[in-house]
Amino acid sequence: MLKLLPVFRIVALLEGVSYILLLFIATPIKYLYEDPQYVKLLGMPHGILFMAYVVIAVLISSDMKWPTRTFWIVLLASIIPFGTFYIEKKYLNKSKRA
């Protein structure tokens, strides 16, 4: 399953970017300018990326030898703005060097 690590890194990056765009660009435009177009445009891709992030995290967790606490931190990071970037730096970058 470590073959999924490069895919997970890409999904984590895209999920993080889509979440930031959704929270800090699309949602304010929706409520300030009454234009839901951007939320509709970004919502579905973000949802798919979020689900992919969670599924791949579950699949690679044992191969990465993450303790239960680390696994939950990785999952929790997906709902915190900029969280996936932290995961990339703290947990995924190590495996690139190894």
mmCIF file of C-alpha atoms in Angstrom, residues 49-88:
data_model
loop_
_atom_site.group_PDB
_atom_site.id
_atom_site.type_symbol
_atom_site.label_atom_id
_atom_site.label_comp_id
_atom_site.label_asym_id
_atom_site.label_seq_id
_atom_site.Cartn_x
_atom_site.Cartn_y
_atom_site.Cartn_z
ATOM 1 C CA LEU A 49 -11.023 14.822 -2.476
ATOM 2 C CA PHE A 50 -12.028 14.708 1.205
ATOM 3 C CA MET A 51 -13.417 11.182 0.836
ATOM 4 C CA ALA A 52 -10.337 10.079 -1.122
ATOM 5 C CA TYR A 53 -8.085 11.542 1.599
ATOM 6 C CA VAL A 54 -9.876 9.592 4.331
ATOM 7 C CA VAL A 55 -9.986 6.309 2.371
ATOM 8 C CA ILE A 56 -6.315 6.468 1.365
ATOM 9 C CA ALA A 57 -5.297 7.425 4.921
ATOM 10 C CA VAL A 58 -7.071 4.304 6.191
ATOM 11 C CA LEU A 59 -5.421 2.157 3.514
ATOM 12 C CA ILE A 60 -1.857 3.360 4.129
ATOM 13 C CA SER A 61 -1.987 3.769 7.920
ATOM 14 C CA SER A 62 -0.738 0.279 8.742
ATOM 15 C CA ASP A 63 2.061 0.367 6.152
ATOM 16 C CA MET A 64 3.133 3.769 7.449
ATOM 17 C CA LYS A 65 3.137 2.223 10.944
ATOM 18 C CA TRP A 66 1.201 5.159 12.333
ATOM 19 C CA PRO A 67 0.216 4.767 15.969
ATOM 20 C CA THR A 68 -3.506 5.224 16.596
ATOM 21 C CA ARG A 69 -2.932 8.788 17.792
ATOM 22 C CA THR A 70 -1.078 9.739 14.591
ATOM 23 C CA PHE A 71 -3.784 8.145 12.467
ATOM 24 C CA TRP A 72 -6.452 10.247 14.189
ATOM 25 C CA ILE A 73 -4.330 13.377 13.795
ATOM 26 C CA VAL A 74 -4.034 12.658 10.063
ATOM 27 C CA LEU A 75 -7.817 12.277 9.820
ATOM 28 C CA LEU A 76 -8.546 15.328 11.970
ATOM 29 C CA ALA A 77 -6.233 17.444 9.826
ATOM 30 C CA SER A 78 -8.606 17.037 6.898
ATOM 31 C CA ILE A 79 -11.243 19.191 8.643
ATOM 32 C CA ILE A 80 -8.876 21.903 9.872
ATOM 33 C CA PRO A 81 -7.860 24.634 7.419
ATOM 34 C CA PHE A 82 -4.205 24.148 6.414
ATOM 35 C CA GLY A 83 -4.226 20.813 8.296
ATOM 36 C CA THR A 84 -3.258 18.676 5.335
ATOM 37 C CA PHE A 85 -0.204 20.871 4.740
ATOM 38 C CA TYR A 86 0.880 20.192 8.322
ATOM 39 C CA ILE A 87 0.448 16.449 7.747
ATOM 40 C CA GLU A 88 2.566 16.640 4.607
#
